[in-house]
Structure formats: C-alpha cells, structure tokens
Amino acid sequence: MDELEEHNIEKWREVLRDKQRPFVCIDPDASLFEAIRTLIHSHVHRLPVVDKYTGNAIYILTHKRILRFLYLHINDLPKPSFWNQTIKELEIGTYNNVITASRETTVYEALNLFVEHRISALPVVDDDRKVVDIYAKFDVIKLAAEKTYNNLGITIQQALQHRKGASCFEGVVKCVETDSLKIVVDKIVRAEVHRLVIVDEEDHVIGIISLSDLLNHLILKPMGSEVPEKKTSTS
C-alpha cells in the first residue's frame, strides 16, 4: 500500500497504457442531443466540454446535470406521449441478473463485482433479500481518501460506517415498476441520485433504473439512436 501511495497519475497512466480508452470530449457548439448520445454510447459518466482552439476543458457534463436541466425546463418542452406510462410498460431499467451484495460481502468482493460486471453500485440486501443500503464505487474512493483501505477484507457493513452522517451519501431511493415515467424522473432528480432501486411490495430488489436508462428512453429512443438494454445492471 505504501508503494501505491507513492505513485503519481503519470505513473498510473504508464502502467495502464494498454487498458486506456480513447479520451472522449465534446465541442462547446455541439447540441445537447449530441452530448447525451456521446455520454451513453461511449459509456462514460462525465463528458468534458473542450475548447477546440485552446484545448482547455471549460465544463463537465454528466447524466445528472443534463436530466436536471431537462426536468427544470419540462414545462417549456413538449412532453412525450409515454410520459404517464409505467416503467414496466415502457420496459425501462434492468430486471435480469441484478447484482446485489449482503452486509457480509467484503470490500474486496465488492470491488471484483464492480470490475467483473462493469457496474458502479450494488444494492445491499438483508437475509430476507430486502434492500437496506447501497454500496457504490464512490464509497471505495472515500476509503482510499481516508487511507483506511489497508484491509479490503472488511465487510460492506463495516466499510459503510465510514460514510454514516456524510452529506455526500445519496441514500437508497426506491421506486416500483408501476410508477409512471414522470414519477420516476421526479424522484431521481429531486433526490439527486444516480439510480433508483426497483422493489416489489415487500421491498425485495427486482431491478435498477439509472440516469442513463432514463436519458436513453427519453431522448435517444424517440430519435432511433438508443443503446440496447443490457442484461446486467449497469447503474
């Protein structure tokens, strides 16, 4: 671990050179539609807006910021015909192979799940499969920032104690499959979270719906530019 702390960003870029993906950015004159399409098709969470003359990044676009902008101006935009249909009817979200964790799952195991399934969060369930928390990549980054990562064998429950009371915790925000698209968008924007956990009447996890799922269906699908739904949750 001491050796890891001594490495700088340049060193890590050199080590991971063969695994690096192309730098994805967008021009300030590009349309909002192009920004959404680039975010979703490139599978990135942040999109730098780069001045083509200076090469300077002048802004960072995210799914959350874009959806919030659309939400704030919803009354000035034509509402889609499917606005009041349920997410079940619209088949938005991931319902098959939803990856979850238990309180006893170790941080090391959670890291493996993040990498193996290319996901950014794990709903945490109890012995009755009811959702009780959520563990995200951000929580791992927080452990690293606090230099409390020496023992990756600690459980998620122990790791989450470092987060309790933190204002940055998004919390577990849930919805049901009979909620309308309008209700789901309202929930995710007001809660300022990246995903909703879809639960049944007994609070069992049955799916995940993410910001990219919503933007994909709201903006790209009507234009015939949507990304096909994945089999595994990628919130």
Phi, psi and omega in degrees: 000323178299321180295321179298320182293336181279343181285138175261178183299320180300320180296317180294324177298322179291317181296320185261018185307316183289344183255359182289140175265158179302145178290124182253125178214180182214154181278146179301335181274356180292155180283162177296324177300316180296323178295315179296315180298319180294315178304311187282316181290331180271355180055046176244155181262342180224137183235105178293136172264113190247129176291120185289343181271322182258338184079007181275140173279122185254350180193159175238121177266142175226163176303317184297315181294321181292315181295322178296319178300313180297321181296317181293335182250019185299327182287344179264357183247153176291126181283139180293152182296337183264013185303324183258008175280156181282158179292337176290315178298323183275350180057047177262134178109179180248126182241341181258142176055043176288120183277126179234172176225163175252172178298333183272353176300135180279161177299322178300316179295322178296318178299318178298320179294319177303313184286312184297319185258002179053051179241164183243359179202152179233119170297134179260125184243155177270190183295338179266010179068021176271140182287131182237343182193183175216138181242121186242166177304327180300326179294324178292319178299323179296320176300317180295319181297327180271359182056042178246035185255011184296332181240093179284000179274358178290155182281163177300322180300318178292319181296323183291343178295335178288344185260340186303130180087352181287133182291343184277352182290125183287327184085170178265111178252127188245161172214172176240159187290349176268000174291144177284162177302320179302314181296318182295315178298318179300316181296312187289326179285314182295324180280346181056048179245169181266346184201157171244142174269124179273124183236162174268190184293344179256013178072019175281142179288125176238350180184177177224138174233126187250171176301319180293326176301315183292315179294323178300317183280322183286320189250309187282318184299314179300338180262005180070026183238021185287159174266132179303146179297141178271157181282334183245145181302131178227059185296000000 
